[in-house]
Amino acid sequence: VRYDFIDNKVSEVILKDEVYDVANRSPFHRYVKSGTVYSPKDGTVIAISAPRSYNGGQAIIDSKWKKLMNFVKSQTGAKYVRVVSISADGNKSIFETGGPTDPDSFYLLDLKAKSLDYMFSRREWLKSDVLTEPEQLEIPVASIGLNLRGNFYKNSDQSPTLVIVDVSWSGIPEEIRTFYSPSIQYYLSQGFNVVDLSLPGTPGYGRAYYEGGEKALMSDHVLAIDAAANYLKEFKLSESAPIILYSYGAASITAAKLLSTNTHKFDGWISGNALYDWPERQKRRNISWESDFGYRTKLWIGDPFEEESAFHQAHCRETIPALTVPTVVYGAEENDEVIDAAVDGLKVS
């Protein structure tokens, strides 16, 4: 919105989307590109920043520039198109394009000459023809009443498959990666299939779920990841192909909870960070429960004062001893509580 500080009211609604929250809802959001693009002629807003998975980090709101964006997208085959620069007369503009096999390329659009010319790519040396385009997945999860979204990068039916799940520091999962990921392409080059899941709670699942369903997120994540493994085994992979869960961020708490059951279909687990006792972590880092981090954490797992048992049940000391699959745990040096807790749990296991 545009806000009038003199009259103390909203003077204009710039962008409204009933399904997708394009706002940066958390100060910890890692994939927001800052900056608002204005028309050099009259100063009207052309585009605003957004989470990176929403059109590469930019929401184009001007109708004329939306048409230009769609033209560039149709000519280049890009998954997203961003306005980077506009000449003073508005006749020339530079667009940035990208996607899973395109690590950001730049094009010059000349409206007078009616031409679109390639300029350069961030990684000219990269052979995009050997990279793998993902298949988009819609996995029904009847138990929580929605379809789980994801990208499936495939080598073969027999290849071991990494299922990647992620939850941001704010307790809200990251959006599905529509952009180039060096790590995903590396795993593919090593012979793995890769499934990149967008867990329930991302803005793309709709306002009602995003705002009203956060307290159920953890149990919903367990059900969603389990459903994804069953779906892959039934429809996408051979029965003998191993499936490895690869979690990082707070998603590792959910993963540990799922993998401590005896009904899941996973054959291994790689975990990065977040295997700690949450109340103890808050004390060590002196993080206020009234901060955005604390608020999201309480919504996601429970209130540490009213539901302390929920926190400790989510902690790896409770779940790791019951693991039934080979496990690798890694963490940053400053996250000593992660390693200490994981090692203690694995010793018991």
mmCIF file of C-alpha atoms in Angstrom:
data_model
loop_
_atom_site.group_PDB
_atom_site.id
_atom_site.type_symbol
_atom_site.label_atom_id
_atom_site.label_comp_id
_atom_site.label_asym_id
_atom_site.label_seq_id
_atom_site.Cartn_x
_atom_site.Cartn_y
_atom_site.Cartn_z
ATOM 1 C CA VAL A 1 0.000 0.000 0.000
ATOM 2 C CA ARG A 2 0.916 3.657 -0.289
ATOM 3 C CA TYR A 3 0.513 5.404 3.069
ATOM 4 C CA ASP A 4 -0.273 9.083 3.615
ATOM 5 C CA PHE A 5 1.494 10.103 6.832
ATOM 6 C CA ILE A 6 -0.106 13.558 6.849
ATOM 7 C CA ASP A 7 -3.668 12.243 6.850
ATOM 8 C CA ASN A 8 -2.574 9.055 8.655
ATOM 9 C CA LYS A 9 -4.318 6.663 6.278
ATOM 10 C CA VAL A 10 -3.765 4.323 3.354
ATOM 11 C CA SER A 11 -4.062 6.413 0.208
ATOM 12 C CA GLU A 12 -3.682 3.659 -2.372
ATOM 13 C CA VAL A 13 -3.616 -0.138 -2.573
ATOM 14 C CA ILE A 14 -0.698 -0.890 -4.893
ATOM 15 C CA LEU A 15 -0.935 -4.679 -4.994
ATOM 16 C CA LYS A 16 -3.469 -7.160 -3.658
ATOM 17 C CA ASP A 17 -3.330 -10.921 -4.123
ATOM 18 C CA GLU A 18 -5.907 -13.176 -2.470
ATOM 19 C CA VAL A 19 -3.811 -16.322 -2.851
ATOM 20 C CA TYR A 20 -0.133 -15.404 -2.649
ATOM 21 C CA ASP A 21 1.385 -13.215 0.043
ATOM 22 C CA VAL A 22 4.035 -11.206 -1.817
ATOM 23 C CA ALA A 23 5.055 -9.265 1.275
ATOM 24 C CA ASN A 24 8.232 -9.980 3.185
ATOM 25 C CA ARG A 25 6.611 -11.252 6.378
ATOM 26 C CA SER A 26 9.786 -12.062 8.249
ATOM 27 C CA PRO A 27 13.010 -10.117 8.837
ATOM 28 C CA PHE A 28 14.826 -13.443 8.499
ATOM 29 C CA HIS A 29 13.574 -14.064 4.953
ATOM 30 C CA ARG A 30 16.601 -15.061 2.908
ATOM 31 C CA TYR A 31 15.211 -14.688 -0.582
ATOM 32 C CA VAL A 32 13.905 -11.137 -0.779
ATOM 33 C CA LYS A 33 15.529 -8.782 -3.239
ATOM 34 C CA SER A 34 15.057 -5.224 -2.056
ATOM 35 C CA GLY A 35 14.154 -2.223 -4.158
ATOM 36 C CA THR A 36 11.149 -0.573 -5.755
ATOM 37 C CA VAL A 37 11.223 0.257 -9.472
ATOM 38 C CA TYR A 38 9.754 3.627 -10.506
ATOM 39 C CA SER A 39 8.924 5.027 -13.912
ATOM 40 C CA PRO A 40 11.618 7.571 -14.915
ATOM 41 C CA LYS A 41 8.916 9.618 -16.632
ATOM 42 C CA ASP A 42 6.239 10.170 -14.000
ATOM 43 C CA GLY A 43 7.472 8.351 -10.887
ATOM 44 C CA THR A 44 4.690 5.772 -10.780
ATOM 45 C CA VAL A 45 5.544 2.459 -9.172
ATOM 46 C CA ILE A 46 6.316 -0.238 -11.750
ATOM 47 C CA ALA A 47 7.451 -3.067 -9.476
ATOM 48 C CA ILE A 48 8.038 -3.859 -5.804
ATOM 49 C CA SER A 49 10.234 -6.391 -4.058
ATOM 50 C CA ALA A 50 8.848 -9.816 -3.092
ATOM 51 C CA PRO A 51 10.101 -13.232 -1.932
ATOM 52 C CA ARG A 52 12.491 -14.566 -4.564
ATOM 53 C CA SER A 53 10.239 -17.473 -5.514
ATOM 54 C CA TYR A 54 7.593 -14.947 -6.577
ATOM 55 C CA ASN A 55 8.784 -13.974 -10.065
ATOM 56 C CA GLY A 56 12.432 -13.874 -9.050
ATOM 57 C CA GLY A 57 11.873 -11.492 -6.146
ATOM 58 C CA GLN A 58 9.788 -8.873 -7.890
ATOM 59 C CA ALA A 59 6.066 -8.222 -8.279
ATOM 60 C CA ILE A 60 5.402 -6.137 -11.413
ATOM 61 C CA ILE A 61 2.235 -4.145 -10.785
ATOM 62 C CA ASP A 62 2.031 -1.749 -13.762
ATOM 63 C CA SER A 63 -0.203 -3.154 -16.548
ATOM 64 C CA LYS A 64 2.072 -1.985 -19.382
ATOM 65 C CA TRP A 65 5.142 -3.510 -17.777
ATOM 66 C CA LYS A 66 3.295 -6.732 -17.046
ATOM 67 C CA LYS A 67 2.751 -7.079 -20.795
ATOM 68 C CA LEU A 68 6.430 -6.380 -21.460
ATOM 69 C CA MET A 69 7.400 -8.942 -18.811
ATOM 70 C CA ASN A 70 5.166 -11.570 -20.443
ATOM 71 C CA PHE A 71 6.671 -10.741 -23.853
ATOM 72 C CA VAL A 72 10.219 -11.247 -22.561
ATOM 73 C CA LYS A 73 9.153 -14.454 -20.832
ATOM 74 C CA SER A 74 7.588 -15.804 -24.037
ATOM 75 C CA GLN A 75 10.706 -14.976 -26.081
ATOM 76 C CA THR A 76 13.236 -16.404 -23.630
ATOM 77 C CA GLY A 77 11.355 -19.303 -22.019
ATOM 78 C CA ALA A 78 12.342 -17.994 -18.586
ATOM 79 C CA LYS A 79 10.498 -18.971 -15.421
ATOM 80 C CA TYR A 80 10.694 -15.430 -14.095
ATOM 81 C CA VAL A 81 11.459 -11.968 -15.472
ATOM 82 C CA ARG A 82 12.506 -8.890 -13.472
ATOM 83 C CA VAL A 83 12.845 -5.241 -14.476
ATOM 84 C CA VAL A 84 16.412 -4.149 -13.713
ATOM 85 C CA SER A 85 16.892 -0.753 -15.374
ATOM 86 C CA ILE A 86 14.946 1.735 -17.496
ATOM 87 C CA SER A 87 16.287 4.551 -19.690
ATOM 88 C CA ALA A 88 15.223 8.143 -18.954
ATOM 89 C CA ASP A 89 12.873 8.252 -21.963
ATOM 90 C CA GLY A 90 11.407 4.845 -21.097
ATOM 91 C CA ASN A 91 12.173 3.382 -24.531
ATOM 92 C CA LYS A 92 14.908 0.995 -23.424
ATOM 93 C CA SER A 93 14.971 -1.355 -20.484
ATOM 94 C CA ILE A 94 17.056 -4.209 -19.133
ATOM 95 C CA PHE A 95 15.334 -7.375 -17.922
ATOM 96 C CA GLU A 96 16.815 -10.128 -15.814
ATOM 97 C CA THR A 97 15.532 -13.644 -16.521
ATOM 98 C CA GLY A 98 16.046 -16.918 -14.727
ATOM 99 C CA GLY A 99 14.863 -20.393 -13.849
ATOM 100 C CA PRO A 100 16.091 -23.804 -12.629
ATOM 101 C CA THR A 101 18.511 -24.107 -15.569
ATOM 102 C CA ASP A 102 19.222 -20.394 -16.062
ATOM 103 C CA PRO A 103 21.328 -18.694 -13.366
ATOM 104 C CA ASP A 104 20.180 -15.192 -14.346
ATOM 105 C CA SER A 105 20.571 -13.801 -17.860
ATOM 106 C CA PHE A 106 20.113 -10.200 -18.996
ATOM 107 C CA TYR A 107 18.307 -8.837 -22.063
ATOM 108 C CA LEU A 108 17.968 -5.352 -23.573
ATOM 109 C CA LEU A 109 14.467 -4.477 -24.780
ATOM 110 C CA ASP A 110 14.261 -1.573 -27.256
ATOM 111 C CA LEU A 111 10.645 -0.501 -27.765
ATOM 112 C CA LYS A 112 11.399 1.835 -30.706
ATOM 113 C CA ALA A 113 13.488 -0.715 -32.571
ATOM 114 C CA LYS A 114 11.102 -3.475 -31.453
ATOM 115 C CA SER A 115 14.051 -5.683 -30.544
ATOM 116 C CA LEU A 116 15.054 -7.922 -27.655
ATOM 117 C CA ASP A 117 18.799 -8.640 -27.499
ATOM 118 C CA TYR A 118 20.710 -10.993 -25.223
ATOM 119 C CA MET A 119 23.402 -9.229 -23.187
ATOM 120 C CA PHE A 120 25.104 -11.708 -20.809
ATOM 121 C CA SER A 121 24.585 -14.346 -18.132
ATOM 122 C CA ARG A 122 25.929 -14.456 -14.592
ATOM 123 C CA ARG A 123 27.540 -17.811 -15.414
ATOM 124 C CA GLU A 124 28.499 -17.782 -19.075
ATOM 125 C CA TRP A 125 30.626 -20.894 -18.566
ATOM 126 C CA LEU A 126 27.673 -22.980 -17.402
ATOM 127 C CA LYS A 127 26.352 -25.476 -19.953
ATOM 128 C CA SER A 128 22.617 -25.114 -19.454
ATOM 129 C CA ASP A 129 21.869 -27.924 -21.919
ATOM 130 C CA VAL A 130 23.240 -30.496 -19.446
ATOM 131 C CA LEU A 131 21.151 -29.167 -16.564
ATOM 132 C CA THR A 132 17.882 -30.813 -15.602
ATOM 133 C CA GLU A 133 14.511 -29.076 -15.803
ATOM 134 C CA PRO A 134 12.145 -30.150 -13.023
ATOM 135 C CA GLU A 135 8.725 -31.695 -13.358
ATOM 136 C CA GLN A 136 6.152 -29.920 -11.210
ATOM 137 C CA LEU A 137 4.456 -32.165 -8.671
ATOM 138 C CA GLU A 138 1.005 -31.909 -7.098
ATOM 139 C CA ILE A 139 0.818 -34.521 -4.347
ATOM 140 C CA PRO A 140 -2.610 -34.969 -2.727
ATOM 141 C CA VAL A 141 -2.508 -35.061 1.082
ATOM 142 C CA ALA A 142 -6.051 -35.929 2.080
ATOM 143 C CA SER A 143 -5.319 -35.825 5.810
ATOM 144 C CA ILE A 144 -4.678 -32.061 5.708
ATOM 145 C CA GLY A 145 -6.917 -31.231 2.758
ATOM 146 C CA LEU A 146 -4.466 -29.805 0.224
ATOM 147 C CA ASN A 147 -2.096 -30.747 -2.580
ATOM 148 C CA LEU A 148 1.591 -30.599 -1.705
ATOM 149 C CA ARG A 149 3.642 -28.713 -4.302
ATOM 150 C CA GLY A 150 7.133 -29.621 -5.376
ATOM 151 C CA ASN A 151 9.725 -29.931 -8.138
ATOM 152 C CA PHE A 152 10.964 -33.354 -9.277
ATOM 153 C CA TYR A 153 14.417 -33.450 -10.934
ATOM 154 C CA LYS A 154 14.834 -36.921 -12.389
ATOM 155 C CA ASN A 155 17.809 -39.015 -13.474
ATOM 156 C CA SER A 156 16.123 -42.421 -13.568
ATOM 157 C CA ASP A 157 13.547 -44.617 -11.836
ATOM 158 C CA GLN A 158 16.372 -46.527 -10.136
ATOM 159 C CA SER A 159 18.375 -43.550 -8.871
ATOM 160 C CA PRO A 160 18.548 -42.768 -5.146
ATOM 161 C CA THR A 161 16.310 -39.797 -4.432
ATOM 162 C CA LEU A 162 16.963 -36.828 -2.137
ATOM 163 C CA VAL A 163 13.756 -35.280 -0.786
ATOM 164 C CA ILE A 164 14.664 -31.742 0.331
ATOM 165 C CA VAL A 165 12.566 -29.978 2.964
ATOM 166 C CA ASP A 166 13.275 -26.612 4.527
ATOM 167 C CA VAL A 167 11.714 -24.338 7.133
ATOM 168 C CA SER A 168 12.992 -20.782 7.531
ATOM 169 C CA TRP A 169 14.166 -19.268 10.795
ATOM 170 C CA SER A 170 10.754 -17.650 11.238
ATOM 171 C CA GLY A 171 9.045 -21.037 11.452
ATOM 172 C CA ILE A 172 7.470 -20.579 8.026
ATOM 173 C CA PRO A 173 8.693 -22.854 5.188
ATOM 174 C CA GLU A 174 10.537 -21.353 2.272
ATOM 175 C CA GLU A 175 8.714 -21.179 -1.036
ATOM 176 C CA ILE A 176 9.588 -23.741 -3.664
ATOM 177 C CA ARG A 177 12.746 -22.796 -5.566
ATOM 178 C CA THR A 178 11.841 -21.642 -9.078
ATOM 179 C CA PHE A 179 15.356 -20.320 -9.554
ATOM 180 C CA TYR A 180 18.714 -21.923 -10.343
ATOM 181 C CA SER A 181 20.114 -23.968 -7.446
ATOM 182 C CA PRO A 182 23.800 -25.007 -7.750
ATOM 183 C CA SER A 183 23.381 -27.579 -4.972
ATOM 184 C CA ILE A 184 20.410 -29.290 -6.635
ATOM 185 C CA GLN A 185 22.198 -29.456 -9.980
ATOM 186 C CA TYR A 186 25.285 -30.844 -8.204
ATOM 187 C CA TYR A 187 23.262 -33.657 -6.611
ATOM 188 C CA LEU A 188 21.856 -34.461 -10.046
ATOM 189 C CA SER A 189 25.361 -34.626 -11.530
ATOM 190 C CA GLN A 190 26.247 -37.198 -8.853
ATOM 191 C CA GLY A 191 23.441 -39.513 -9.948
ATOM 192 C CA PHE A 192 20.665 -38.566 -7.534
ATOM 193 C CA ASN A 193 17.082 -37.664 -8.265
ATOM 194 C CA VAL A 194 15.998 -34.575 -6.318
ATOM 195 C CA VAL A 195 12.558 -33.653 -5.006
ATOM 196 C CA ASP A 196 12.278 -30.091 -3.714
ATOM 197 C CA LEU A 197 9.143 -29.823 -1.550
ATOM 198 C CA SER A 198 7.228 -26.691 -0.610
ATOM 199 C CA LEU A 199 5.763 -27.545 2.789
ATOM 200 C CA PRO A 200 2.337 -26.328 3.959
ATOM 201 C CA GLY A 201 2.473 -22.805 5.332
ATOM 202 C CA THR A 202 4.212 -21.025 2.464
ATOM 203 C CA PRO A 203 2.374 -17.997 1.059
ATOM 204 C CA GLY A 204 1.493 -19.948 -2.079
ATOM 205 C CA TYR A 205 -0.947 -22.152 -0.171
ATOM 206 C CA GLY A 206 -3.375 -19.288 0.364
ATOM 207 C CA ARG A 207 -4.173 -16.703 2.993
ATOM 208 C CA ALA A 208 -6.562 -18.869 5.043
ATOM 209 C CA TYR A 209 -4.000 -21.621 5.582
ATOM 210 C CA TYR A 210 -1.062 -19.271 5.980
ATOM 211 C CA GLU A 211 -2.708 -17.152 8.656
ATOM 212 C CA GLY A 212 -5.041 -19.640 10.285
ATOM 213 C CA GLY A 213 -3.209 -22.938 10.175
ATOM 214 C CA GLU A 214 0.174 -22.183 11.664
ATOM 215 C CA LYS A 215 -0.472 -23.981 14.956
ATOM 216 C CA ALA A 216 -0.972 -27.190 13.017
ATOM 217 C CA LEU A 217 2.087 -26.753 10.839
ATOM 218 C CA MET A 218 4.352 -29.237 12.574
ATOM 219 C CA SER A 219 1.905 -32.146 12.520
ATOM 220 C CA ASP A 220 0.882 -31.168 8.982
ATOM 221 C CA HIS A 221 4.532 -31.275 7.879
ATOM 222 C CA VAL A 222 4.935 -34.797 9.215
ATOM 223 C CA LEU A 223 1.866 -35.927 7.265
ATOM 224 C CA ALA A 224 2.942 -34.034 4.121
ATOM 225 C CA ILE A 225 6.496 -35.433 4.000
ATOM 226 C CA ASP A 226 5.202 -38.940 4.656
ATOM 227 C CA ALA A 227 2.651 -38.551 1.849
ATOM 228 C CA ALA A 228 5.385 -37.367 -0.531
ATOM 229 C CA ALA A 229 7.488 -40.488 0.093
ATOM 230 C CA ASN A 230 4.489 -42.759 -0.479
ATOM 231 C CA TYR A 231 3.612 -40.892 -3.681
ATOM 232 C CA LEU A 232 7.146 -41.188 -5.060
ATOM 233 C CA LYS A 233 7.290 -44.911 -4.340
ATOM 234 C CA GLU A 234 3.921 -45.518 -5.970
ATOM 235 C CA PHE A 235 4.086 -43.277 -9.037
ATOM 236 C CA LYS A 236 7.615 -42.010 -9.766
ATOM 237 C CA LEU A 237 10.257 -44.517 -8.669
ATOM 238 C CA SER A 238 10.941 -48.215 -8.682
ATOM 239 C CA GLU A 239 10.146 -49.974 -5.428
ATOM 240 C CA SER A 240 13.852 -50.666 -4.799
ATOM 241 C CA ALA A 241 15.054 -47.058 -5.337
ATOM 242 C CA PRO A 242 16.228 -45.623 -1.977
ATOM 243 C CA ILE A 243 14.698 -42.359 -0.740
ATOM 244 C CA ILE A 244 16.758 -40.113 1.536
ATOM 245 C CA LEU A 245 15.207 -37.246 3.478
ATOM 246 C CA TYR A 246 17.414 -34.129 3.411
ATOM 247 C CA SER A 247 16.242 -31.537 5.932
ATOM 248 C CA TYR A 248 17.716 -28.310 7.192
ATOM 249 C CA GLY A 249 16.549 -25.399 9.261
ATOM 250 C CA ALA A 250 13.711 -26.128 11.648
ATOM 251 C CA ALA A 251 12.414 -28.814 9.263
ATOM 252 C CA SER A 252 14.876 -31.194 10.922
ATOM 253 C CA ILE A 253 12.649 -31.261 13.999
ATOM 254 C CA THR A 254 9.749 -32.416 11.834
ATOM 255 C CA ALA A 255 11.980 -34.937 10.067
ATOM 256 C CA ALA A 256 13.144 -36.456 13.352
ATOM 257 C CA LYS A 257 9.547 -36.780 14.492
ATOM 258 C CA LEU A 258 8.591 -38.614 11.286
ATOM 259 C CA LEU A 259 11.675 -40.835 11.142
ATOM 260 C CA SER A 260 11.212 -41.981 14.734
ATOM 261 C CA THR A 261 8.046 -43.811 13.608
ATOM 262 C CA ASN A 262 8.091 -47.257 12.027
ATOM 263 C CA THR A 263 5.675 -46.489 9.185
ATOM 264 C CA HIS A 264 7.676 -44.117 6.959
ATOM 265 C CA LYS A 265 9.223 -45.063 3.583
ATOM 266 C CA PHE A 266 12.594 -43.310 3.905
ATOM 267 C CA ASP A 267 15.900 -45.195 3.751
ATOM 268 C CA GLY A 268 18.189 -42.525 5.205
ATOM 269 C CA TRP A 269 18.387 -39.023 6.641
ATOM 270 C CA ILE A 270 20.733 -36.056 6.204
ATOM 271 C CA SER A 271 20.065 -33.284 8.714
ATOM 272 C CA GLY A 272 21.468 -29.781 8.981
ATOM 273 C CA ASN A 273 20.949 -27.789 12.194
ATOM 274 C CA ALA A 274 17.891 -27.225 14.401
ATOM 275 C CA LEU A 275 18.184 -30.434 16.454
ATOM 276 C CA TYR A 276 18.191 -28.562 19.714
ATOM 277 C CA ASP A 277 16.062 -28.043 22.781
ATOM 278 C CA TRP A 278 14.091 -24.949 21.826
ATOM 279 C CA PRO A 279 13.484 -23.396 25.283
ATOM 280 C CA GLU A 280 17.163 -23.904 26.149
ATOM 281 C CA ARG A 281 18.193 -22.363 22.816
ATOM 282 C CA GLN A 282 16.124 -19.264 23.483
ATOM 283 C CA LYS A 283 17.861 -18.853 26.866
ATOM 284 C CA ARG A 284 21.363 -19.307 25.367
ATOM 285 C CA ARG A 285 20.791 -16.788 22.626
ATOM 286 C CA ASN A 286 18.693 -14.452 24.769
ATOM 287 C CA ILE A 287 15.981 -14.306 22.105
ATOM 288 C CA SER A 288 12.751 -12.641 23.189
ATOM 289 C CA TRP A 289 9.587 -14.669 22.765
ATOM 290 C CA GLU A 290 7.942 -11.417 21.693
ATOM 291 C CA SER A 291 10.262 -11.120 18.684
ATOM 292 C CA ASP A 292 9.165 -12.277 15.244
ATOM 293 C CA PHE A 293 11.307 -15.404 15.667
ATOM 294 C CA GLY A 294 9.780 -16.225 19.035
ATOM 295 C CA TYR A 295 6.259 -15.467 17.862
ATOM 296 C CA ARG A 296 6.536 -17.754 14.824
ATOM 297 C CA THR A 297 8.150 -20.471 16.909
ATOM 298 C CA LYS A 298 5.300 -20.400 19.410
ATOM 299 C CA LEU A 299 2.756 -20.669 16.604
ATOM 300 C CA TRP A 300 4.624 -23.511 14.948
ATOM 301 C CA ILE A 301 5.399 -25.726 17.952
ATOM 302 C CA GLY A 302 3.619 -24.270 20.980
ATOM 303 C CA ASP A 303 3.996 -21.808 23.833
ATOM 304 C CA PRO A 304 7.050 -22.771 25.939
ATOM 305 C CA PHE A 305 5.354 -21.700 29.151
ATOM 306 C CA GLU A 306 1.943 -23.236 28.540
ATOM 307 C CA GLU A 307 2.971 -26.198 26.384
ATOM 308 C CA GLU A 308 6.530 -26.989 27.454
ATOM 309 C CA SER A 309 5.963 -30.695 26.823
ATOM 310 C CA ALA A 310 5.313 -29.917 23.138
ATOM 311 C CA PHE A 311 8.719 -28.269 22.895
ATOM 312 C CA HIS A 312 10.568 -31.130 24.512
ATOM 313 C CA GLN A 313 8.730 -33.712 22.420
ATOM 314 C CA ALA A 314 9.922 -31.821 19.349
ATOM 315 C CA HIS A 315 13.490 -31.893 20.605
ATOM 316 C CA CYS A 316 15.835 -34.533 19.223
ATOM 317 C CA ARG A 317 16.575 -36.038 22.647
ATOM 318 C CA GLU A 318 13.079 -37.469 22.423
ATOM 319 C CA THR A 319 13.049 -38.522 18.769
ATOM 320 C CA ILE A 320 16.624 -39.402 17.752
ATOM 321 C CA PRO A 321 16.896 -42.476 20.031
ATOM 322 C CA ALA A 322 13.988 -43.987 18.076
ATOM 323 C CA LEU A 323 15.501 -43.459 14.602
ATOM 324 C CA THR A 324 15.331 -46.444 12.281
ATOM 325 C CA VAL A 325 17.504 -45.215 9.362
ATOM 326 C CA PRO A 326 21.200 -44.366 8.766
ATOM 327 C CA THR A 327 21.662 -40.697 9.699
ATOM 328 C CA VAL A 328 24.143 -37.896 8.992
ATOM 329 C CA VAL A 329 23.957 -34.714 11.090
ATOM 330 C CA TYR A 330 25.941 -31.561 10.331
ATOM 331 C CA GLY A 331 25.907 -28.049 11.768
ATOM 332 C CA ALA A 332 27.758 -24.753 11.822
ATOM 333 C CA GLU A 333 30.468 -24.291 14.440
ATOM 334 C CA GLU A 334 28.501 -21.614 16.290
ATOM 335 C CA ASN A 335 25.574 -24.016 16.684
ATOM 336 C CA ASP A 336 27.305 -26.118 19.318
ATOM 337 C CA GLU A 337 24.005 -26.974 20.972
ATOM 338 C CA VAL A 338 22.948 -28.633 17.707
ATOM 339 C CA ILE A 339 25.899 -31.012 17.617
ATOM 340 C CA ASP A 340 25.905 -31.711 21.372
ATOM 341 C CA ALA A 341 22.235 -32.626 21.389
ATOM 342 C CA ALA A 342 22.468 -34.707 18.231
ATOM 343 C CA VAL A 343 25.512 -36.638 19.429
ATOM 344 C CA ASP A 344 23.868 -37.370 22.765
ATOM 345 C CA GLY A 345 20.767 -38.627 21.001
ATOM 346 C CA LEU A 346 22.699 -40.751 18.527
ATOM 347 C CA LYS A 347 24.697 -42.349 21.344
ATOM 348 C CA VAL A 348 21.443 -43.472 22.906
ATOM 349 C CA SER A 349 20.189 -44.661 19.525
#
